[in-house]
Amino acid sequence: DAMVIQNPRYQVTQFGKPVTLSCSQTLNHNVMYWYQQKSSQAPKLLFHYYDKDFNNEADTPDNFQSRRPNTSFCFLDIRSPGLGDAAMYLCATGRQGGTEAFFGQGTRLTVV
Amino acid sequence: RKEVEQDPGPFNVPEGATVAFNCTYSNSASQSFFWYRQDCRKEPKLLMSVYSSGNEDGRFTAQLNRASQYISLLIRDSKLSDSATYLCVVPVDDKIIFGKGTRLHILP
């Protein structure tokens, strides 16, 4: 039973065309994370929510935005995707205090 | 020092051998540590959690050295299916920080 679900699994978007990736969870975790992972690199944290509190990493480009309308859902918006934004985007959830993270299967984004 | 650093890979190891990876961390206040396994084009999956001095699960042993601020992962009797990237994870406050990962290739 999937506990962290990402949609879609694969997304193709045009250069400059806004795209939204979604993540939902059934674990009722109060922390949700978005990571970007490029080939042969470690997942890079973009931002995370602790409940509704948004925490942006200092080096996350302004092109990336996020919304968390409720505990279960979190969205990643890429306002103007560039070729360099092609990557796997991973959503994860966790509990307060630094417990393990539970990952969705990821969305592989291609920019054409 | 970076928040989480790992041994560079790839490690090419014959089947049946024992292999060990190290991971160092900078935040001395960290209390929990994790090893994740990631297969090619898949999401990371939790392999082991380490909350005290160490943890053992079958062929896998994780050890924590708080004084030197490192954790290690030991894989005994390695199998072909152990080929993957192993990611060291250290939570910092509510953030989950990954090391760059160590690639392991088990050779038949």
Tab-separated table of C-alpha atoms in Angstrom:
chain	number	residue	atom	x	y	z
A	1	ASP	CA	0.000	0.000	0.000
A	2	ALA	CA	1.557	3.218	-1.183
A	3	MET	CA	1.947	5.718	1.645
A	4	VAL	CA	3.557	8.583	-0.260
A	5	ILE	CA	2.164	8.969	-3.735
A	6	GLN	CA	3.560	11.203	-6.405
A	7	ASN	CA	1.816	12.145	-9.608
A	8	PRO	CA	2.583	11.908	-12.376
A	9	ARG	CA	5.425	9.373	-12.468
A	10	TYR	CA	6.697	10.887	-15.695
A	11	GLN	CA	6.153	14.441	-16.875
A	12	VAL	CA	7.249	16.034	-20.120
A	13	THR	CA	6.978	19.800	-20.309
A	14	GLN	CA	8.037	22.449	-22.743
A	15	PHE	CA	10.804	24.889	-22.010
A	16	GLY	CA	9.287	27.799	-20.098
A	17	LYS	CA	5.873	26.218	-19.611
A	18	PRO	CA	4.768	26.082	-15.951
A	19	VAL	CA	4.418	22.630	-14.495
A	20	THR	CA	3.069	21.300	-11.192
A	21	LEU	CA	4.066	18.070	-9.516
A	22	SER	CA	1.919	16.642	-6.752
A	23	CYS	CA	2.515	14.559	-3.677
A	24	SER	CA	0.056	13.043	-1.230
A	25	GLN	CA	0.570	11.023	1.915
A	26	THR	CA	-1.505	8.752	4.119
A	27	LEU	CA	0.967	8.731	7.026
A	28	ASN	CA	-0.255	11.954	8.656
A	29	HIS	CA	3.338	13.138	8.969
A	30	ASN	CA	3.752	16.791	9.754
A	31	VAL	CA	6.933	17.261	7.732
A	32	MET	CA	7.012	17.065	3.945
A	33	TYR	CA	10.082	17.482	1.751
A	34	TRP	CA	10.821	18.092	-1.896
A	35	TYR	CA	14.121	16.941	-3.337
A	36	GLN	CA	15.653	17.290	-6.760
A	37	GLN	CA	17.908	14.479	-7.905
A	38	LYS	CA	19.954	14.570	-11.074
A	39	SER	CA	21.728	11.624	-12.587
A	40	SER	CA	24.502	10.174	-10.390
A	41	GLN	CA	23.960	12.831	-7.731
A	42	ALA	CA	22.487	12.737	-4.245
A	43	PRO	CA	18.994	14.084	-3.611
A	44	LYS	CA	19.196	17.831	-3.069
A	45	LEU	CA	16.722	19.365	-0.649
A	46	LEU	CA	14.732	22.180	-2.256
A	47	PHE	CA	12.425	23.012	0.647
A	48	HIS	CA	10.379	21.438	3.380
A	49	TYR	CA	7.236	22.109	5.342
A	50	TYR	CA	6.868	21.651	9.047
A	51	ASP	CA	3.099	21.680	9.239
A	52	LYS	CA	2.268	24.856	7.316
A	53	ASP	CA	5.627	26.503	7.983
A	54	PHE	CA	7.572	26.713	4.745
A	55	ASN	CA	11.366	26.406	4.855
A	56	ASN	CA	13.235	27.251	1.697
A	57	GLU	CA	16.845	26.205	1.175
A	58	ALA	CA	19.085	29.201	0.508
A	59	ASP	CA	20.226	27.913	-2.868
A	60	THR	CA	16.807	26.905	-4.205
A	61	PRO	CA	16.055	29.033	-7.277
A	62	ASP	CA	13.042	31.336	-7.199
A	63	ASN	CA	11.744	29.364	-10.167
A	64	PHE	CA	10.694	26.665	-7.694
A	65	GLN	CA	7.681	27.252	-5.484
A	66	SER	CA	5.624	25.015	-3.253
A	67	ARG	CA	2.184	24.829	-1.720
A	68	ARG	CA	0.824	22.697	1.061
A	69	PRO	CA	-2.940	23.222	1.301
A	70	ASN	CA	-3.388	20.564	3.988
A	71	THR	CA	-1.479	17.848	5.858
A	72	SER	CA	-1.938	15.285	3.113
A	73	PHE	CA	-0.972	17.200	0.002
A	74	CYS	CA	2.045	19.137	-1.181
A	75	PHE	CA	2.769	20.586	-4.611
A	76	LEU	CA	5.927	21.617	-6.395
A	77	ASP	CA	5.464	24.383	-8.976
A	78	ILE	CA	8.173	25.124	-11.498
A	79	ARG	CA	7.271	28.471	-12.966
A	80	SER	CA	9.489	28.466	-16.053
A	81	PRO	CA	11.259	25.145	-16.491
A	82	GLY	CA	14.639	25.231	-18.119
A	83	LEU	CA	16.604	22.372	-19.622
A	84	GLY	CA	18.665	22.237	-16.445
A	85	ASP	CA	15.567	21.457	-14.394
A	86	ALA	CA	15.203	18.038	-15.949
A	87	ALA	CA	15.597	15.649	-13.034
A	88	MET	CA	13.854	13.234	-10.722
A	89	TYR	CA	11.766	15.087	-8.144
A	90	LEU	CA	11.258	13.209	-4.919
A	91	CYS	CA	8.674	13.930	-2.269
A	92	ALA	CA	9.204	12.583	1.224
A	93	THR	CA	7.477	12.779	4.586
A	94	GLY	CA	8.710	12.520	8.121
A	95	ARG	CA	7.902	13.276	11.733
A	96	GLN	CA	9.176	16.134	13.806
A	97	GLY	CA	12.550	15.613	15.400
A	98	GLY	CA	14.514	14.044	12.611
A	99	THR	CA	13.141	10.592	12.071
A	100	GLU	CA	13.537	8.620	8.883
A	101	ALA	CA	11.973	9.944	5.699
A	102	PHE	CA	9.495	7.997	3.613
A	103	PHE	CA	9.756	8.602	-0.099
A	104	GLY	CA	7.332	8.549	-2.951
A	105	GLN	CA	8.371	6.904	-6.192
A	106	GLY	CA	9.344	10.223	-7.690
A	107	THR	CA	8.366	12.179	-10.774
A	108	ARG	CA	10.834	12.150	-13.627
A	109	LEU	CA	10.655	15.502	-15.366
A	110	THR	CA	11.798	15.977	-18.944
A	111	VAL	CA	12.026	19.466	-20.429
A	112	VAL	CA	11.870	19.739	-24.209
B	1	ARG	CA	33.314	20.190	6.929
B	2	LYS	CA	30.240	19.406	4.873
B	3	GLU	CA	27.157	18.346	6.774
B	4	VAL	CA	27.366	14.754	5.523
B	5	GLU	CA	30.307	13.233	3.663
B	6	GLN	CA	30.721	9.735	2.340
B	7	ASP	CA	33.446	7.567	0.926
B	8	PRO	CA	33.736	8.144	-2.799
B	9	GLY	CA	32.787	5.242	-5.032
B	10	PRO	CA	32.424	3.164	-6.929
B	11	PHE	CA	33.356	0.117	-4.892
B	12	ASN	CA	33.796	-2.958	-7.083
B	13	VAL	CA	33.626	-5.997	-4.855
B	14	PRO	CA	33.520	-9.735	-5.679
B	15	GLU	CA	30.438	-11.632	-4.650
B	16	GLY	CA	30.770	-13.062	-1.156
B	17	ALA	CA	33.213	-10.443	0.056
B	18	THR	CA	32.744	-8.042	2.946
B	19	VAL	CA	32.589	-4.341	2.205
B	20	ALA	CA	32.377	-1.303	4.477
B	21	PHE	CA	31.468	2.334	3.866
B	22	ASN	CA	32.031	5.291	6.121
B	23	CYS	CA	30.085	8.492	6.519
B	24	THR	CA	31.134	11.546	8.534
B	25	TYR	CA	28.803	14.243	9.804
B	26	SER	CA	29.383	17.730	11.126
B	27	ASN	CA	26.487	18.326	13.526
B	28	SER	CA	27.545	16.892	16.869
B	29	ALA	CA	23.982	17.301	18.153
B	30	SER	CA	22.552	14.782	15.673
B	31	GLN	CA	20.890	11.894	17.463
B	32	SER	CA	19.690	9.661	14.678
B	33	PHE	CA	21.282	8.405	11.512
B	34	PHE	CA	20.115	6.368	8.577
B	35	TRP	CA	21.430	4.357	5.687
B	36	TYR	CA	19.300	4.314	2.556
B	37	ARG	CA	19.682	2.171	-0.505
B	38	GLN	CA	18.861	3.560	-3.932
B	39	ASP	CA	18.621	1.490	-7.068
B	40	CYS	CA	19.045	3.069	-10.471
B	41	ARG	CA	16.118	5.373	-11.342
B	42	LYS	CA	14.236	4.425	-8.182
B	43	GLU	CA	13.505	6.263	-4.956
B	44	PRO	CA	15.721	5.845	-1.872
B	45	LYS	CA	14.555	3.162	0.525
B	46	LEU	CA	15.437	2.891	4.180
B	47	LEU	CA	18.000	0.183	4.869
B	48	MET	CA	18.931	0.768	8.505
B	49	SER	CA	18.364	3.224	11.326
B	50	VAL	CA	21.013	3.972	13.929
B	51	TYR	CA	19.984	5.610	17.188
B	52	SER	CA	22.610	4.393	19.631
B	53	SER	CA	25.957	2.721	19.115
B	54	GLY	CA	24.872	0.510	16.278
B	55	ASN	CA	22.387	-1.784	14.638
B	56	GLU	CA	22.548	-5.180	12.970
B	57	ASP	CA	20.137	-6.748	10.518
B	58	GLY	CA	21.236	-9.990	8.937
B	59	ARG	CA	24.259	-9.336	6.757
B	60	PHE	CA	24.153	-5.606	7.425
B	61	THR	CA	25.725	-3.852	10.399
B	62	ALA	CA	25.726	-0.125	11.052
B	63	GLN	CA	27.979	1.370	13.719
B	64	LEU	CA	28.047	4.833	15.184
B	65	ASN	CA	31.092	6.561	16.607
B	66	ARG	CA	29.910	9.772	18.230
B	67	ALA	CA	33.353	10.878	19.365
B	68	SER	CA	34.682	10.863	15.821
B	69	GLN	CA	31.323	11.725	14.274
B	70	TYR	CA	31.066	8.945	11.788
B	71	ILE	CA	28.803	6.046	11.003
B	72	SER	CA	29.731	2.982	9.037
B	73	LEU	CA	27.857	0.348	7.098
B	74	LEU	CA	29.255	-3.162	6.823
B	75	ILE	CA	27.886	-5.686	4.363
B	76	ARG	CA	28.962	-9.286	4.844
B	77	ASP	CA	28.723	-12.094	2.296
B	78	SER	CA	27.779	-9.609	-0.406
B	79	LYS	CA	25.241	-10.626	-3.044
B	80	LEU	CA	24.819	-9.468	-6.614
B	81	SER	CA	21.538	-7.882	-5.510
B	82	ASP	CA	23.441	-5.613	-3.122
B	83	SER	CA	24.643	-3.584	-6.109
B	84	ALA	CA	23.168	-0.116	-5.553
B	85	THR	CA	23.996	3.327	-4.265
B	86	TYR	CA	24.109	3.629	-0.484
B	87	LEU	CA	23.168	6.992	0.932
B	88	CYS	CA	24.039	8.194	4.398
B	89	VAL	CA	21.378	10.413	5.928
B	90	VAL	CA	21.655	12.692	8.941
B	91	PRO	CA	18.669	14.726	10.101
B	92	VAL	CA	19.549	18.299	11.057
B	93	ASP	CA	16.642	19.818	12.963
B	94	ASP	CA	13.712	18.891	10.713
B	95	LYS	CA	15.800	18.640	7.551
B	96	ILE	CA	16.916	15.315	6.111
B	97	ILE	CA	20.391	15.765	4.668
B	98	PHE	CA	21.877	13.200	2.286
B	99	GLY	CA	25.461	12.379	1.656
B	100	LYS	CA	26.509	12.088	-1.974
B	101	GLY	CA	26.220	8.326	-1.853
B	102	THR	CA	28.578	5.440	-2.412
B	103	ARG	CA	28.097	3.264	-5.460
B	104	LEU	CA	28.614	-0.418	-4.922
B	105	HIS	CA	29.050	-2.950	-7.703
B	106	ILE	CA	29.101	-6.602	-6.716
B	107	LEU	CA	31.008	-8.607	-9.298
B	108	PRO	CA	30.084	-12.222	-10.104
